[in-house]
Amino acid sequence: MEILMSIVIGILFMSAVYLMLSKSLLRIIIGTGLLSHGAHLLLITMGGLKDGAAPLLGEHAKDYVDPLPQALILTAIVISFGVTSFFLVLAYRAYQEIGTDNMDQMRGTEGND
Amino acid sequence: MTLLHLAILSPLLMALIVPLFYKVAKNVHTGWFVLILPVLLFSYFIQFLSRTSKGETITATAEWMPSFGINFTAYVDGLSLLFALLITGIGSLVVLYSIYYLDKHKESLHNFYVYLLLFMGAMLGVVLSDNLLVMYTFWELTSISSFLLIAYWYHRERSRYGAQKSMLITVFGGLSMLGGIVLLGIMGDTFSIRELLAQQDILVSHALFIPALLLILLGAFTKSAQFPFHIWLPDAMEAPTPVSAYLHSATMVKAGIYLVARMTPIFSESSLWIWLVGGIGLLTLMWGSFNAVKQTDLKGILAFSTISQLGLIMSLLGVGAAARFYDYNQYYVAATVAAIFHLVNHATFKGTLFMVVGIVDHETGTRDIRKLGGLMSMMPITATIALIGSFSMAGLPPFNGFLSKEMFFTGMIRVIEMDIFNLSTWGILFPIIAWVASIFTFIYSMILFFKTFTGKYQPEKLDKEAHEAPFGMLLSPIILASLVVIFGFFPNLLSQSIIKPAVEAIVPAIKESSTLKVNIYFWHGFTPELFMTFGVILLGTLLYVYSSKWTPIYSKIPEKLSFNTVYDHGLISMERGAFSLTRRYMTGFIRTYLVYIFTFFIGILSFTMISQGAFTIDTSELAPISVYEVVLAVILVLGTVTILFAKSRLTAIIALGSVGYSVALFFVLFKAPDLALTQLVIETVSVALFLLCFYHLPRLSRHEERTSFKFGNLLISAAVGVLVTLISIASHSQKMFPSISEYYVENSYKLAGGKNMVNVILVDFRGFDTMFEICVLAIAALGIFAMIRLRLTRRSEG
């Protein structure tokens, strides 16, 4: 199972990097979204995908899955959501002001050379 | 802190209050206040003469950084004292001269004297410090104050150029020297020169000995304007003439000589030292004297002559260092004696000549020998002084330059007899070069005097009416010129009191054997040296008289071959190179930087993993695969691939949403209810946000990226993906220790009273994470609000 997940994560990372290297700002933002998905899945996979009950003591199970990675991912999800939304609005505002989403054209002004 | 320390630091302290004098007493030339100090210091240092001439040394320590073993130890022996006397003595004369040279209304005198005093203090510190690091501190202070003094008339472009050049070269050397000092400190575990000397035999066999030697020499050669680092000195002539007289003839340029002399007992075991110091010295002597002849500026002549005379002293020190191999036979130590004697002589006659040139410049408005001539009748005193100085420089009797030149020839002739380090074969070059260089020395000395003071007076070319300088201005050169004559007639005035202790400091072993007898005879019989001098005078006179016949060869030597061209082009091409390099890799495209980052990431990680053999796969602890998970994985991958090939933005967003929901479903499968909930909600909100924003953004164009461009991206991204997969498999295969989660499972209810372990961890066990995560959200929300509402550019428009 972990090997399958590793491959899935690898594909997510690969796509994310490919998108981030492109010239369109939109694709870059989508790339960061994919990257955070990959990272979250990586976290839970590294925590171990062994059998066991959900981490709720009410289950009265003999064995639970690891609760710590879940707490970490929860934090990470929220933070990446905050950052992504900020980034989105930034892209939106940048497009409004500059009028392009092509990264090659976003190189600062001539005077900065 | 003793009186000695106070004496060394007093010029620096004085520099603090000089501007005060300048402001308060506007009608008195500031130099008069300054003059007191070097005179006092000179009389203070004179007192040590009686003790050093008996072979005593004086040591005084003031703690500076005792925990690092760095203390300001002042150490007075013959060599230090000789330099201290030169610095304070010539310093007094230069200050006196500058009072008449610089106008108190037109010049910013406070700057001048602050810099000059800084320099004086720094120079005293260099020659009197026993600790090498303290010496280095003062050494750099001389570079800085010299830089300030050269650029004294900072509105002139040439001054700034000269200052920058001398700064770059001397600081380059200073830093090399620091490297050498640190190496010496590592080898000997001390920075004290005396303690290093004591363990000289250990140092010689150390592997770092040669690097330390080379680095220290680099420092000495750059400071003393040795070949090929001499190029800064002629450009430093843009400084006011008192500065040239003081720094660039008598003191600063001799700091390198001092260093070589000081380090000779440590390094002279090495043939490299003898060859480098001797050889480079001779080369400098030859090159300097050869180039001095073609100069048309009086200060240019003097600059090149300083270079060549420094080379002469340096070569004598190199040859003198060989004395160690002959049991310090007095016969071979004579070269060191000559070096010290010439050092004193050079300081006197070169100081004289610089002051004379300053007077000529001051009274006629030019230093160009093509415009000058026939000043003898108008400036008889100046002419007499110049005659003494230049004839002494040429090595003519009865002046002191004659004596030291004879001793120089003696030293060089003896090189032939030395049977060490191949000196018996190649050593024949030493006296030949010395002799040829002396001829050139003779020629430029004659040019200096006769072209200026004899010939036809050309008033139409001069800005001012030439006339004799005021007495105050003449006083310093008169004193120096009389010293030239006195030392010429009574050289033994110096020999016992100053030269002998100084030589004993350079060749410490000779002190025990007490065989050194310094006797400088005016007449030493019909020796080869005397005939060499006759030859110099004869050939020199011939060449001078027929100079118009052969000087055109100078114009045949292309200007491009000079070291100045090398320096200038080197500087320009370094700037250009750095600029074009930066232009090349700092493209301004975010993609380029991402490529760097990812490539570095791939490179460093794959190298580490491969070299550690960490790519292992352990299948023993894998969880079983269920059908649901395989199906979900396929869906997720399909969604991802759809994004890559999506043509419209809507497809991309929906595909991204499907990936997010698949991840949420994975969380369900992996028994993470809280995660699944959050992921579902957040993915929904995100997709909504994406839709909201993308509505305003342009079509998802792919900017018609080239295939090669895409291929490069594919390569990098595939490498990242494969690497992440491999690392995650490898790290899963190597479990080091069990999870700490047992603790949370056991104590969630017991300690925290909650049954949902994830939530208990979030708000209880690790509540701080959550607090700052809330902060992140708050900041993001505020940021978004600010971005949308704050529109400063719009406001200004309307």
CSV table of N, CA, C and O in Angstrom, one decimal, chain A residues 42-75:
chain,number,residue,atom,x,y,z
A,42,LEU,N,1.7,12.5,1.6
A,42,LEU,CA,3.0,12.0,2.0
A,42,LEU,C,3.1,11.9,3.6
A,42,LEU,O,3.6,10.9,4.1
A,43,LEU,N,2.6,12.9,4.2
A,43,LEU,CA,2.6,12.9,5.7
A,43,LEU,C,1.8,11.7,6.2
A,43,LEU,O,2.3,11.0,7.1
A,44,ILE,N,0.6,11.5,5.7
A,44,ILE,CA,-0.2,10.4,6.3
A,44,ILE,C,0.4,9.1,5.9
A,44,ILE,O,0.4,8.1,6.7
A,45,THR,N,1.0,9.0,4.7
A,45,THR,CA,1.6,7.7,4.4
A,45,THR,C,2.8,7.4,5.2
A,45,THR,O,3.0,6.3,5.7
A,46,MET,N,3.6,8.4,5.5
A,46,MET,CA,4.8,8.2,6.4
A,46,MET,C,4.4,7.8,7.8
A,46,MET,O,5.2,7.2,8.5
A,47,GLY,N,3.2,8.3,8.2
A,47,GLY,CA,2.8,7.9,9.5
A,47,GLY,C,2.4,6.4,9.7
A,47,GLY,O,2.3,5.9,10.8
A,48,GLY,N,2.4,5.8,8.5
A,48,GLY,CA,2.0,4.3,8.6
A,48,GLY,C,0.6,4.1,8.2
A,48,GLY,O,-0.3,4.8,8.8
A,49,LEU,N,0.3,3.2,7.3
A,49,LEU,CA,-1.1,3.0,6.9
A,49,LEU,C,-1.6,1.7,7.5
A,49,LEU,O,-2.4,1.0,6.9
A,50,LYS,N,-1.1,1.4,8.7
A,50,LYS,CA,-1.5,0.1,9.2
A,50,LYS,C,-3.0,0.1,9.6
A,50,LYS,O,-3.6,1.1,9.7
A,51,ASP,N,-3.5,-1.1,9.7
A,51,ASP,CA,-4.9,-1.3,10.1
A,51,ASP,C,-5.2,-0.8,11.5
A,51,ASP,O,-4.3,-0.9,12.4
A,52,GLY,N,-6.4,-0.4,11.8
A,52,GLY,CA,-6.7,0.0,13.1
A,52,GLY,C,-7.9,0.9,13.1
A,52,GLY,O,-8.3,1.3,12.0
A,53,ALA,N,-8.4,1.2,14.2
A,53,ALA,CA,-9.6,2.1,14.3
A,53,ALA,C,-9.3,3.5,14.1
A,53,ALA,O,-8.1,3.9,14.2
A,54,ALA,N,-10.3,4.3,13.8
A,54,ALA,CA,-10.1,5.8,13.7
A,54,ALA,C,-9.7,6.2,15.1
A,54,ALA,O,-10.1,5.6,16.1
A,55,PRO,N,-8.9,7.3,15.2
A,55,PRO,CA,-8.4,7.7,16.5
A,55,PRO,C,-9.5,8.3,17.4
A,55,PRO,O,-9.4,9.5,17.8
A,56,LEU,N,-10.5,7.6,17.7
A,56,LEU,CA,-11.5,8.0,18.6
A,56,LEU,C,-11.7,7.0,19.7
A,56,LEU,O,-11.9,5.8,19.4
A,57,LEU,N,-11.5,7.4,21.0
A,57,LEU,CA,-11.4,6.4,22.0
A,57,LEU,C,-12.8,5.7,22.3
A,57,LEU,O,-12.8,4.7,22.8
A,58,GLY,N,-13.8,6.4,21.8
A,58,GLY,CA,-15.1,5.7,21.9
A,58,GLY,C,-15.2,4.4,21.2
A,58,GLY,O,-16.1,3.6,21.4
A,59,GLU,N,-14.3,4.2,20.2
A,59,GLU,CA,-14.4,3.0,19.4
A,59,GLU,C,-14.0,1.7,20.3
A,59,GLU,O,-14.4,0.6,19.9
A,60,HIS,N,-13.3,1.9,21.4
A,60,HIS,CA,-12.9,0.9,22.2
A,60,HIS,C,-12.1,-0.2,21.4
A,60,HIS,O,-12.3,-1.4,21.7
A,61,ALA,N,-11.3,0.2,20.5
A,61,ALA,CA,-10.6,-0.8,19.7
A,61,ALA,C,-9.3,-1.2,20.4
A,61,ALA,O,-8.9,-0.5,21.3
A,62,LYS,N,-8.7,-2.2,19.9
A,62,LYS,CA,-7.5,-2.7,20.4
A,62,LYS,C,-6.3,-1.8,19.9
A,62,LYS,O,-5.4,-1.5,20.6
A,63,ASP,N,-6.5,-1.4,18.6
A,63,ASP,CA,-5.5,-0.7,17.9
A,63,ASP,C,-6.0,0.5,17.2
A,63,ASP,O,-7.1,0.4,16.6
A,64,TYR,N,-5.3,1.6,17.3
A,64,TYR,CA,-5.8,2.8,16.6
A,64,TYR,C,-4.8,3.2,15.6
A,64,TYR,O,-3.6,2.8,15.7
A,65,VAL,N,-5.2,4.0,14.6
A,65,VAL,CA,-4.2,4.5,13.7
A,65,VAL,C,-3.5,5.7,14.4
A,65,VAL,O,-4.1,6.3,15.3
A,66,ASP,N,-2.4,6.1,13.8
A,66,ASP,CA,-1.5,7.1,14.5
A,66,ASP,C,-2.2,8.5,14.4
A,66,ASP,O,-2.5,9.0,13.4
A,67,PRO,N,-2.6,9.1,15.6
A,67,PRO,CA,-3.3,10.4,15.5
A,67,PRO,C,-2.4,11.6,15.2
A,67,PRO,O,-2.9,12.6,14.8
A,68,LEU,N,-1.1,11.4,15.5
A,68,LEU,CA,-0.2,12.6,15.4
A,68,LEU,C,-0.1,13.1,14.0
A,68,LEU,O,-0.3,14.3,13.8
A,69,PRO,N,0.1,12.3,13.0
A,69,PRO,CA,0.2,12.8,11.6
A,69,PRO,C,-1.1,13.5,11.2
A,69,PRO,O,-1.1,14.5,10.5
A,70,GLN,N,-2.2,13.0,11.7
A,70,GLN,CA,-3.5,13.6,11.3
A,70,GLN,C,-3.6,15.0,11.9
A,70,GLN,O,-4.0,15.9,11.2
A,71,ALA,N,-3.1,15.2,13.1
A,71,ALA,CA,-3.1,16.5,13.7
A,71,ALA,C,-2.2,17.4,12.8
A,71,ALA,O,-2.6,18.6,12.5
A,72,LEU,N,-1.1,16.9,12.5
A,72,LEU,CA,-0.2,17.7,11.7
A,72,LEU,C,-0.8,18.1,10.3
A,72,LEU,O,-0.7,19.3,9.9
A,73,ILE,N,-1.4,17.2,9.7
A,73,ILE,CA,-2.0,17.4,8.4
A,73,ILE,C,-3.1,18.5,8.5
A,73,ILE,O,-3.2,19.4,7.7
A,74,LEU,N,-3.9,18.3,9.5
A,74,LEU,CA,-5.0,19.3,9.7
A,74,LEU,C,-4.4,20.7,9.8
A,74,LEU,O,-5.0,21.6,9.1
A,75,THR,N,-3.4,20.9,10.5
A,75,THR,CA,-2.8,22.2,10.6
A,75,THR,C,-2.3,22.6,9.2
A,75,THR,O,-2.5,23.7,8.8
